[in-house]
Coordinates of C-alpha atoms in Angstrom, one line a residue:
X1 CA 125.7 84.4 99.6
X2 CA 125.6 82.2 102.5
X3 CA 123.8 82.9 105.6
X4 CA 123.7 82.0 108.8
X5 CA 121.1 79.3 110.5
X6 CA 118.8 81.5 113.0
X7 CA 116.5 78.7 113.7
X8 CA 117.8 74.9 114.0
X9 CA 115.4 71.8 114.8
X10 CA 117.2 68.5 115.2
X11 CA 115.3 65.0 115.3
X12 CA 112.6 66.8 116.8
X13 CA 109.9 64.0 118.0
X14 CA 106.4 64.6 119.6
X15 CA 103.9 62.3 120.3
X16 CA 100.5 62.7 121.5
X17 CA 98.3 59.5 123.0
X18 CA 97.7 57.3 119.7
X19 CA 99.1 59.9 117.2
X20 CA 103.1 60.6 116.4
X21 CA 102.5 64.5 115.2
X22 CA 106.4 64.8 114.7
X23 CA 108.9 62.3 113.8
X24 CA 112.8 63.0 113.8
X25 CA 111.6 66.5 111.8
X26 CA 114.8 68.3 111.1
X27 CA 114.6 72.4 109.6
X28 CA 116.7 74.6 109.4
X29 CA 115.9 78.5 109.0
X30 CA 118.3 80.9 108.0
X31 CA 118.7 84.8 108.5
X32 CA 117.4 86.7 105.8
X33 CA 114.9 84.4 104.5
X34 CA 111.6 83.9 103.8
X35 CA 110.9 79.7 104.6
X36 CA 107.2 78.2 103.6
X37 CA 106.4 75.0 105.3
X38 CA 104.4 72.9 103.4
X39 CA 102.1 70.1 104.3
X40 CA 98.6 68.7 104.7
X41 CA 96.1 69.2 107.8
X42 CA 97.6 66.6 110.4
X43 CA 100.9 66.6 108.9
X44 CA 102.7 67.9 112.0
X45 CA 103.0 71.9 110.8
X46 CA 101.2 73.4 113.8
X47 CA 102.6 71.3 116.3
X48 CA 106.2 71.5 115.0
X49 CA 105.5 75.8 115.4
X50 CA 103.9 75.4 118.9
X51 CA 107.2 73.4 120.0
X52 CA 109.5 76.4 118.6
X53 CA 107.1 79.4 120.1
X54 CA 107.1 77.1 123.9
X55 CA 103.7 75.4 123.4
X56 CA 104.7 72.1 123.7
X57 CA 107.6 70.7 124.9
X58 CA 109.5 68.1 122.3
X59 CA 110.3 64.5 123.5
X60 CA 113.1 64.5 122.0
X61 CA 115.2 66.6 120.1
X62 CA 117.0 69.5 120.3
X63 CA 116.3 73.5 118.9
X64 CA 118.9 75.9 118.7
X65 CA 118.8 79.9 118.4
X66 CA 121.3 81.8 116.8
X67 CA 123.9 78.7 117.3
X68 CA 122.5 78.9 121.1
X69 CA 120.8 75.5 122.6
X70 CA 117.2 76.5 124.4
X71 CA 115.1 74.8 126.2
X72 CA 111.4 76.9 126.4
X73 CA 109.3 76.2 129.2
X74 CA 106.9 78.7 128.3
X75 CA 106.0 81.1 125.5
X76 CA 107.9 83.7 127.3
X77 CA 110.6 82.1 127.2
X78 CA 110.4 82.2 123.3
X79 CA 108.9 85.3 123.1
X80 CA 112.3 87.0 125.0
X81 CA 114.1 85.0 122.3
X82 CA 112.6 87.0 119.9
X83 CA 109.8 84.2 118.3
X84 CA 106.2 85.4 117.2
X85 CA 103.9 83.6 115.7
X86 CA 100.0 84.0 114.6
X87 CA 98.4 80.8 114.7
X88 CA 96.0 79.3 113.0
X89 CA 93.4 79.3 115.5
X90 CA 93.9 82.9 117.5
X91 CA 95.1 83.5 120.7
X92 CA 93.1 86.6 121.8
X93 CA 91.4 87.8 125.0
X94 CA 87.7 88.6 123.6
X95 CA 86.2 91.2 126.0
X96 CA 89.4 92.7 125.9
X97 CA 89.8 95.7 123.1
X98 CA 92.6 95.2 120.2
X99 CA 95.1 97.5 122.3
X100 CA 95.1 95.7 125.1
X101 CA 95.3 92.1 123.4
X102 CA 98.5 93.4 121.2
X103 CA 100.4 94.6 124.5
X104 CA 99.9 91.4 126.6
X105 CA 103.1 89.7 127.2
X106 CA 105.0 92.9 125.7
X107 CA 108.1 93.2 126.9
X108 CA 108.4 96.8 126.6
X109 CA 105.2 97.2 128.3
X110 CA 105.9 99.2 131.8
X111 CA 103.3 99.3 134.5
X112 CA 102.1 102.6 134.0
X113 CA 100.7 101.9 130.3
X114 CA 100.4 105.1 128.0
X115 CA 97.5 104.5 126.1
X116 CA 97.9 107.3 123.7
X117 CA 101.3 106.4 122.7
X118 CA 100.4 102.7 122.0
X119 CA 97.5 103.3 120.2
X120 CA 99.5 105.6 117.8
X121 CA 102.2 102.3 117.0
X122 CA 99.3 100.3 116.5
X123 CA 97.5 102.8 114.2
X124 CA 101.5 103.3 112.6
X125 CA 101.7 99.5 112.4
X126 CA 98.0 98.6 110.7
X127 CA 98.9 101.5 108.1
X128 CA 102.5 100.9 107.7
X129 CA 101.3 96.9 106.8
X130 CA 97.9 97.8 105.4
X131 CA 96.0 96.1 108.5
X132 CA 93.0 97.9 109.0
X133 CA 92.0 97.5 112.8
X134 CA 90.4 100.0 115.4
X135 CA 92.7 99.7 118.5
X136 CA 89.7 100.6 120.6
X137 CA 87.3 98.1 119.4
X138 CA 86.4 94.9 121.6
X139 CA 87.7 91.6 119.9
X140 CA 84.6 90.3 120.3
X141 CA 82.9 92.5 117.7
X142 CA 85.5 91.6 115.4
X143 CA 85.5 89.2 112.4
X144 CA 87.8 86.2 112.0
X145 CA 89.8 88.2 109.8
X146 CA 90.4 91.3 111.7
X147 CA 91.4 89.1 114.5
X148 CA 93.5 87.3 112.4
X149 CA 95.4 91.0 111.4
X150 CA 95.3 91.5 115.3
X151 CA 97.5 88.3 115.5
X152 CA 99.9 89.8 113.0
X153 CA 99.9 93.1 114.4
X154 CA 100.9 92.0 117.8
X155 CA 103.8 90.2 116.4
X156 CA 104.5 93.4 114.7
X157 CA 104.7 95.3 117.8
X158 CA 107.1 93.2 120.1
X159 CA 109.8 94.0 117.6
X160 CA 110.1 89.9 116.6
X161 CA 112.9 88.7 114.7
X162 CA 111.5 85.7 114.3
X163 CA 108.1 86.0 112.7
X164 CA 106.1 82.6 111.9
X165 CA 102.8 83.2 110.1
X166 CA 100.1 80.6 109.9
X167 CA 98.2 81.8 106.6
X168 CA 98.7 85.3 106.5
X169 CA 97.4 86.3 103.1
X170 CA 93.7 84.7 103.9
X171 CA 91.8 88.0 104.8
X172 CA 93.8 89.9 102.1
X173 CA 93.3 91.9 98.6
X174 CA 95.5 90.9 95.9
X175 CA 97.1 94.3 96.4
X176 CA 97.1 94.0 100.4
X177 CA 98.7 90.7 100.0
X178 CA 101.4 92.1 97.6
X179 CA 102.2 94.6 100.2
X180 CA 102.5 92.5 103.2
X181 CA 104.8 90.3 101.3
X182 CA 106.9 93.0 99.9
X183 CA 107.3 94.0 104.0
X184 CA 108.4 90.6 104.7
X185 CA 110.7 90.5 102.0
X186 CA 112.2 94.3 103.5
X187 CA 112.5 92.2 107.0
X188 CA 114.4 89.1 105.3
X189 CA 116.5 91.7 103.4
X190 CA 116.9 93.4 106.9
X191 CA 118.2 90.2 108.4
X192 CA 114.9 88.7 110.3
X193 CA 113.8 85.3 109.4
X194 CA 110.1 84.9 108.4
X195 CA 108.5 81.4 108.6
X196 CA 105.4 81.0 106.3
X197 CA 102.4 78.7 106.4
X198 CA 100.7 78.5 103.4
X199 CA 98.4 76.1 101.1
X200 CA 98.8 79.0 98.4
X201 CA 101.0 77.4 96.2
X202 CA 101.5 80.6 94.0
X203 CA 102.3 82.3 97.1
X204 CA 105.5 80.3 97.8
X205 CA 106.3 80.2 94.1
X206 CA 106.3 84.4 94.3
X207 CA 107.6 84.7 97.8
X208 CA 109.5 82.0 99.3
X209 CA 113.6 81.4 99.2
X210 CA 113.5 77.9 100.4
X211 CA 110.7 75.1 101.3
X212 CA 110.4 72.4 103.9
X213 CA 107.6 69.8 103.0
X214 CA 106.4 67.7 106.0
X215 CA 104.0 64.8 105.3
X216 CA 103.1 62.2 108.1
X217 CA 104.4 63.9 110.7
X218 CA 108.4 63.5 108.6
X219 CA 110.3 66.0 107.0
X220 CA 110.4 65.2 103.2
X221 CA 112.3 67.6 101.9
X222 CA 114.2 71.3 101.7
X223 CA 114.1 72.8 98.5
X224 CA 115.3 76.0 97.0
X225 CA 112.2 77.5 95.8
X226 CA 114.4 78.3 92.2
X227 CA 115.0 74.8 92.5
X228 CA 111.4 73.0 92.4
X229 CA 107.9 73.6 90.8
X230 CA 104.5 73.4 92.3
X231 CA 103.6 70.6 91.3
X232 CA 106.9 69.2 92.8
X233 CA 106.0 70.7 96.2
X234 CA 102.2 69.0 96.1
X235 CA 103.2 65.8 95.3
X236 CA 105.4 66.0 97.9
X237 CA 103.0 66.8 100.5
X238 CA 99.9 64.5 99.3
X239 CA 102.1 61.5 97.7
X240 CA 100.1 61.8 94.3
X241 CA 99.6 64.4 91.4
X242 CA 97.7 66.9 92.5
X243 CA 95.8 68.9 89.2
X244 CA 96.2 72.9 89.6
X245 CA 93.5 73.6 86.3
X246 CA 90.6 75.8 87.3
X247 CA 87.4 74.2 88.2
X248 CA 85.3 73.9 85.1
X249 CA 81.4 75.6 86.0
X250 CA 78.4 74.1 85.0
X251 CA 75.2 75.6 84.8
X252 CA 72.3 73.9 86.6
X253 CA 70.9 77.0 87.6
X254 CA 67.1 76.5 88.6
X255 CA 64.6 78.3 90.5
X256 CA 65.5 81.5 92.8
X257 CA 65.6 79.9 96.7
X258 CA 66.5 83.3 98.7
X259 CA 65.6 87.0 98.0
X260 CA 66.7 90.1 99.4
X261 CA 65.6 93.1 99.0
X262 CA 67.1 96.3 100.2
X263 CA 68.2 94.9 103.4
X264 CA 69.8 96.8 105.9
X265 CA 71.1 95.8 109.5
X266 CA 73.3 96.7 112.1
X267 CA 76.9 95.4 113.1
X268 CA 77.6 94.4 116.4
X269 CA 78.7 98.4 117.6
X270 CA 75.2 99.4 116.2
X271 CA 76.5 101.2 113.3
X272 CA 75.3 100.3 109.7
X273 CA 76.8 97.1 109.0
X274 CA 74.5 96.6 105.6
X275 CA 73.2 99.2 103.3
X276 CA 70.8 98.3 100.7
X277 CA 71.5 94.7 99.8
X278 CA 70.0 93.6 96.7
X279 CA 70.2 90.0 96.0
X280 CA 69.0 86.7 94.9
X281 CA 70.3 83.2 95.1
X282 CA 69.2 80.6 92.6
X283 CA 68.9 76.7 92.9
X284 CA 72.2 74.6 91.6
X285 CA 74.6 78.2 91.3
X286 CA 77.3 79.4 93.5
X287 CA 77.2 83.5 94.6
X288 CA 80.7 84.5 95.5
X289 CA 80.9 87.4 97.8
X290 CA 84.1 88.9 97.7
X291 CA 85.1 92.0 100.1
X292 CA 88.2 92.7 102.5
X293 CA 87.2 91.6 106.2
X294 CA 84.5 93.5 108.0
X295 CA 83.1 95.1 105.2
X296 CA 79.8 93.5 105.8
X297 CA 80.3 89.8 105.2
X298 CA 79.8 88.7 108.4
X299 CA 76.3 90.9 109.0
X300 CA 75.0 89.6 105.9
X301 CA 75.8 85.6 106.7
X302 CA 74.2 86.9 110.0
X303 CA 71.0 88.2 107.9
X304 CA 70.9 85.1 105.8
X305 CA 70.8 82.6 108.4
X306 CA 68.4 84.3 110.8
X307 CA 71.0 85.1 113.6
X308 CA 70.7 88.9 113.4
X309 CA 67.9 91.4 112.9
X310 CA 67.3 93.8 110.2
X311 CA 66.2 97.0 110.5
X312 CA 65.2 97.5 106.8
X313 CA 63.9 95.6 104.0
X314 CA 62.8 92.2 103.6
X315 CA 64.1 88.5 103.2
X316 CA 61.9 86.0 100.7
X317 CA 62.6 81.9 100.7
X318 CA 60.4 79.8 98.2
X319 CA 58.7 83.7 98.5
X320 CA 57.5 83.4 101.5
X321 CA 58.4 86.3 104.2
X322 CA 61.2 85.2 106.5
X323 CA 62.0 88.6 107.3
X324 CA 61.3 88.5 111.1
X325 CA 61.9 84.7 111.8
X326 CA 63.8 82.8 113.9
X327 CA 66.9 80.6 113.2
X328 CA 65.4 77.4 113.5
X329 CA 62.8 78.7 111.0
X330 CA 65.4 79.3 108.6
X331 CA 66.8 75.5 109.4
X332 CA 63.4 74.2 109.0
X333 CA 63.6 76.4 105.7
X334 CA 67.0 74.5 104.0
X335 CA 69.6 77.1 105.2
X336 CA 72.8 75.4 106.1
X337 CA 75.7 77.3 107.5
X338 CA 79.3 77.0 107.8
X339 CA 80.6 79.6 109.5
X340 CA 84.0 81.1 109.6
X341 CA 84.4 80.1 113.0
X342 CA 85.1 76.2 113.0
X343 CA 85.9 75.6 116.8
X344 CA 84.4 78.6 118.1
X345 CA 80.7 78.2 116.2
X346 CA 80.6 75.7 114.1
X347 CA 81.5 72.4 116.7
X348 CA 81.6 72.3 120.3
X349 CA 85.6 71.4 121.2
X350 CA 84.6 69.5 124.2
X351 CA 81.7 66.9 122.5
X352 CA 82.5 64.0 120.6
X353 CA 81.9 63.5 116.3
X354 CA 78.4 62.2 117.6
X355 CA 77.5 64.9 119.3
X356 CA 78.3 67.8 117.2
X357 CA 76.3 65.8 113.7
X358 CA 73.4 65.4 116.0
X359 CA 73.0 69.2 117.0
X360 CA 70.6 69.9 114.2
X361 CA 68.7 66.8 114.6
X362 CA 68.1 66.1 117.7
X363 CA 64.9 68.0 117.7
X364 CA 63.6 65.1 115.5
X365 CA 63.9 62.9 118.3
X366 CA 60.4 61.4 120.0
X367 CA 60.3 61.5 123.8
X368 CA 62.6 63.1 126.1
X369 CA 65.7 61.1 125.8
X370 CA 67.8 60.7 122.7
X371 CA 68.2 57.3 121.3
X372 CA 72.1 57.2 120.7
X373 CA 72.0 53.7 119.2
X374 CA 70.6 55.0 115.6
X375 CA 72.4 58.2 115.7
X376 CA 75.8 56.5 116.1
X377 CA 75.0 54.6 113.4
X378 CA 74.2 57.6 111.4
X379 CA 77.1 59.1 112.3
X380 CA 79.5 56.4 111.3
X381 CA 78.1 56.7 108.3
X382 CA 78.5 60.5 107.6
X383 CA 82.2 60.3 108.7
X384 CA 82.7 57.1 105.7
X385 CA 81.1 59.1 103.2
X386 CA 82.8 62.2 104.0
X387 CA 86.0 61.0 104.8
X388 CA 86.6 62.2 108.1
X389 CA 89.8 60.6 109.8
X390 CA 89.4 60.9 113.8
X391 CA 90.3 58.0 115.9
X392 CA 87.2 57.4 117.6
X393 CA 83.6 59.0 117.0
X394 CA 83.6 59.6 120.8
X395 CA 86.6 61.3 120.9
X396 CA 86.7 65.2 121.3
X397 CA 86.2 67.0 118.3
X398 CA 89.0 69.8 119.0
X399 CA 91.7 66.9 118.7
X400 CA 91.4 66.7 114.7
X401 CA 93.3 68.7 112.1
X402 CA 91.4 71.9 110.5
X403 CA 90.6 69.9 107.2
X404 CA 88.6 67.4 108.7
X405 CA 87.0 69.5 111.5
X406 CA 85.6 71.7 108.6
X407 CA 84.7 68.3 106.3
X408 CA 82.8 67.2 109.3
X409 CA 81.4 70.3 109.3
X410 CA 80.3 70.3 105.9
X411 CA 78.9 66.6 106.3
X412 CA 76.9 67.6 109.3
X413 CA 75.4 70.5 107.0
X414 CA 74.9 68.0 103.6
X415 CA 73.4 65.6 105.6
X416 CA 70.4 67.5 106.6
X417 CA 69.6 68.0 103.0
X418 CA 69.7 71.4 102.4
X419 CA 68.7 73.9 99.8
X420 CA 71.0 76.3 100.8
X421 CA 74.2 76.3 102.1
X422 CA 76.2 79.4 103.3
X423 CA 79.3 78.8 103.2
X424 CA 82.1 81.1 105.0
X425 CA 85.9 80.9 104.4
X426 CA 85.3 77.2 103.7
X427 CA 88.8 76.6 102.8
X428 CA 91.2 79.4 105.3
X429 CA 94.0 77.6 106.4
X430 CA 93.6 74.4 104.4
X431 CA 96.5 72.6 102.4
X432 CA 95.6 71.6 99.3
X433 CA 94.7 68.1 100.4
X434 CA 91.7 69.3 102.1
X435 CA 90.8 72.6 100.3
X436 CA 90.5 70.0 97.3
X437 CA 88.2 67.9 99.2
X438 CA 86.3 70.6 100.6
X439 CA 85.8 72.3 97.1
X440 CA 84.7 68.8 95.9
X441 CA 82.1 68.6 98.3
X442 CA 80.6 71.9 97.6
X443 CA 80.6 70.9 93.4
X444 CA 78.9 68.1 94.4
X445 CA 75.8 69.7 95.6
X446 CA 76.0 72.4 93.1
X447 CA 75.5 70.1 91.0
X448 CA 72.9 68.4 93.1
X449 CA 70.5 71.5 92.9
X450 CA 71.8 73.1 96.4
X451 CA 72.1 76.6 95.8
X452 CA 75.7 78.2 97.6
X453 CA 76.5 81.5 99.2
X454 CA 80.4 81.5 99.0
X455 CA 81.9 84.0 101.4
X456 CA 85.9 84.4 100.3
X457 CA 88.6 86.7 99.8
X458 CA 90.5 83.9 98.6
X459 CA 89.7 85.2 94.9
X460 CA 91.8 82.3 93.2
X461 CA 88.8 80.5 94.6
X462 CA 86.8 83.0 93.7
X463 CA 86.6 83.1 90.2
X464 CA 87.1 79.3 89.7
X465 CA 83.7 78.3 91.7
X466 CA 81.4 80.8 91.2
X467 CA 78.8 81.2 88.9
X468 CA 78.3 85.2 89.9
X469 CA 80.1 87.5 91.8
X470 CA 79.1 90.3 94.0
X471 CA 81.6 92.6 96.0
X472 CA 81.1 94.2 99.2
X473 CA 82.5 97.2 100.8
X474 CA 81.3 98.9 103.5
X475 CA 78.4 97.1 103.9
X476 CA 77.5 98.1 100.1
X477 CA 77.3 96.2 97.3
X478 CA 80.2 97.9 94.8
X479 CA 79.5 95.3 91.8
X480 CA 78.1 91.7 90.7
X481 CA 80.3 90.2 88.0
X482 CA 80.5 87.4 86.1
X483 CA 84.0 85.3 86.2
X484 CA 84.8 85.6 82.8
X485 CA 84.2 89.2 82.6
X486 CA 86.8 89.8 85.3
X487 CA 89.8 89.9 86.8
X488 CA 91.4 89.7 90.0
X489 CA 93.2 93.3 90.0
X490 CA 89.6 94.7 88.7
X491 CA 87.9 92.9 91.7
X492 CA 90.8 94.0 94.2
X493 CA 89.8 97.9 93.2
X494 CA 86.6 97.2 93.8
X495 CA 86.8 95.5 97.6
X496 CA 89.1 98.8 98.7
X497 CA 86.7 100.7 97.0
X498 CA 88.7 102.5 94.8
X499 CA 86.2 101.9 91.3
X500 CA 82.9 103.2 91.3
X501 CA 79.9 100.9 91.3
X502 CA 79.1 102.3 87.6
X503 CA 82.2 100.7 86.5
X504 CA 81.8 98.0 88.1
X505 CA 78.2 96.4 86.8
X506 CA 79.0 93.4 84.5

């Protein structure tokens, strides 16, 4: 059955100071459909979806919508055509609550807003789509993944029949994932056209009808999804063989670098954000801590690192109290973060590659001015060994792709030497390019002797990294299991809570 084209992109061309980001990139979308787009950090994904949602405005080129030519000057003109997308890095107001985030820019928002009635379609939405949010809540006390399901949900609600999603499975249960896919299948089958991003390559193999691949800022190819195979599709986007066999573990397990015992704290509304954590880190192993967003994973990367209180229990590294100390204590300690936040706590967007390695340094500096000279040199250094591509170390950081803002990341965290590193959704919205390099990197230290606190919902990743497993939910700990005593259905009962921590103990 042929359908018709919804969406059309012809020799679209954009072109930022010293980087083409789309060349001549021709799509199509069709009604019905559900159409991944494929291709590494940098490869001109984003920036091809701002031009179609009224972002950015092509230099050449020419869209068409439902066989009509457009021209969007703004968002709101693509948002009265019926275009919503979540993007990779959020769009959301954060002192204002979830309600009022999901009704700006509404259409069918009148002046006189009745709050009762839209918090009841958001509540009917978040159920109907398994997206657990609190309409009253503040944004700001939200995690990265509830803000993400905030994103989705306001798409939800403006009744879009042209829904682009930029990693929408990445805060989601096996289960929750199934779901959400199974809606956007009942949407294609209802005549809406769904745009995917996705480095899951399982998820376009189970999901998607057809495939664009973009590498370089091109369109490669359109594939039928029955047409192709995985490792078709990564080729394609990387220009080599890409291996999809589970990382092998290796034990180098040594001495126990962080203890917690009983730990309790609370979450930013002041309710109990952990109950009773019980749990130990050991030199050269990576702890996987799986749990649905919110659930307690951010409280307890909080707890780790020294950035938030707790009101219970106590915190041993190398067995000495760090219960009550500061952050730079726990710094001066070996405890690296990487938090989920990339832009918004990791960097600064505004300072250069220099500045943002030198943040957790600079205290090491004699006198009262910093000597740039050696740092620079430093830092040159970092970005060779690491592989970051930017086109000038004094160049804003916010101008490189997501894979090599959170490789810089990770170098600026290696490179202090650490004997922990916490790391925090160290792959979301990463193509398989970069999640491959990032998941490199952390082997690497593994293996080094650096002990790992892998925060991830991603349970692909999961089960192939870690050397122990412990499950969160509700700020409890429902389970710690071992990878090969496990399975991802068994550890999607236990993030929703649905199997009782007796059955769940390895």
């Amino acid at each position: 059955m042929i359908h018709p084209v919804i969406v059309k992109m012809n020799k679209i061309t954009k072109h930022f100071p010293g980087v083409a980001a789309n060349t001549d990139i021709n799509i199509e979308v069709q009604a019905g459909e559900i159409h991944a787009l494929l291709g590494e950090n940098g490869a001109g994904k984003s920036t091809l979806m701002s031009i179609l949602t009224g972002l950015y405005k092509p230099d050449s080129g020419e869209i068409f919508i439902k066989e009509k030519k457009v021209n969007f000057k703004s968002p709101k003109d693509a948002i009265f055509a019926g275009i919503g997308m979540v993007h990779q890095h959020f769009r959301l107001v954060r002192p204002l609550t979830v309600a009022e985030n999901i009704i700006l820019g509404s259409q069918s928002t009148s002046f006189w807003l009745n709050k009762k009635k839209i918090n009841e379609k958001i509540k009917s939405l978040s159920e109907q789509y398994g997206l657990a949010v609190d309409p009253q809540a503040k944004v700001w006390q939200l995690s990265v993944g509830e803000q993400q399901r905030v994103e989705i949900i306001k798409i939800l609600y403006r009744g879009s029949d042209i829904l682009i999603l930029d990693e929408p499975t990445a805060v989601l249960t096996p289960q929750e994932s199934k779901d959400l896919f199974a809606t956007l299948r009942r949407m294609a089958d209802a005549g809406k056209s769904v745009i995917v991003i996705t480095h899951k390559m399982q998820e376009v193999m189970d999901a998607a009808d057809r495939v664009t691949v973009l590498r370089g800022g091109k369109s490669v190819a359109t594939l039928e999804k029955a047409k192709t195979t995985r490792e078709k599709l990564a080729h394609m986007m990387v220009g080599h063989d890409i291996s999809f066999n589970k990382n092998r573990r290796f034990s180098v397990s040594g001495n126990t670098i962080i203890k917690l015992e009983n730990i309790r704290a609370l979450n930013d509304k002041g309710l109990p954000g952990l109950k009773d954590i019980t749990l130990h880190i050991n030199a050269g192993e990576i702890l996987g801590v799986a749990g649905v967003a919110g659930n307690g994973q951010r409280e307890l990367v909080e707890v780790i690192t020294g950035l938030r209180p707790t009101t219970h229990g106590k915190i041993l590294i190398n067995d000495k109290d760090f219960t009550a100390a500061s952050p730079e204590k726990f710094i001066e300690a070996g405890i690296s973060h990487v938090p989920e936040d990339r832009l918004g706590m990791g960097l600064v967007p505004n300072l250069s590659t220099v500045d943002n390695i030198i943040l957790k340094q600079y205290r090491r500096q004699e006198g009262w001015l910093i000597n740039y000279k050696p740092l620079r040199t430093k830092a040159k250094e970092i970005i060779e060994q690491f592989d970051v591509r930017t086109t000038t170390i004094d160049a804003p950081v916010k101008l490189m792709s997501g894979g090599n803002l959170q490789k810089l990341l990770l170098a600026r965290e290696i490179s202090t030497d650490p004997r922990l590193i916490v790391a925090v959704y160290p792959v979301r919205g990463l193509d398989i390019g970069a999640t491959e390099a990032v998941r490199s990197l952390l082997l690497k230290q593994k293996m080094a002797g650096t002990g790992i606190l892998l925060i991830s919902e991603d349970l692909d990743e999961i089960l192939s990294l870690s050397d122990r497993i412990l499950v969160l939910f509700e700020g409890k700990t429902m389970a710690e299991k071992l990878p090969e005593n496990t399975t991802k259905e068994s550890l999607g009962l236990l993030m929703t809570g649905t199997q009782s921590l007796q059955e769940g103990i390895a």
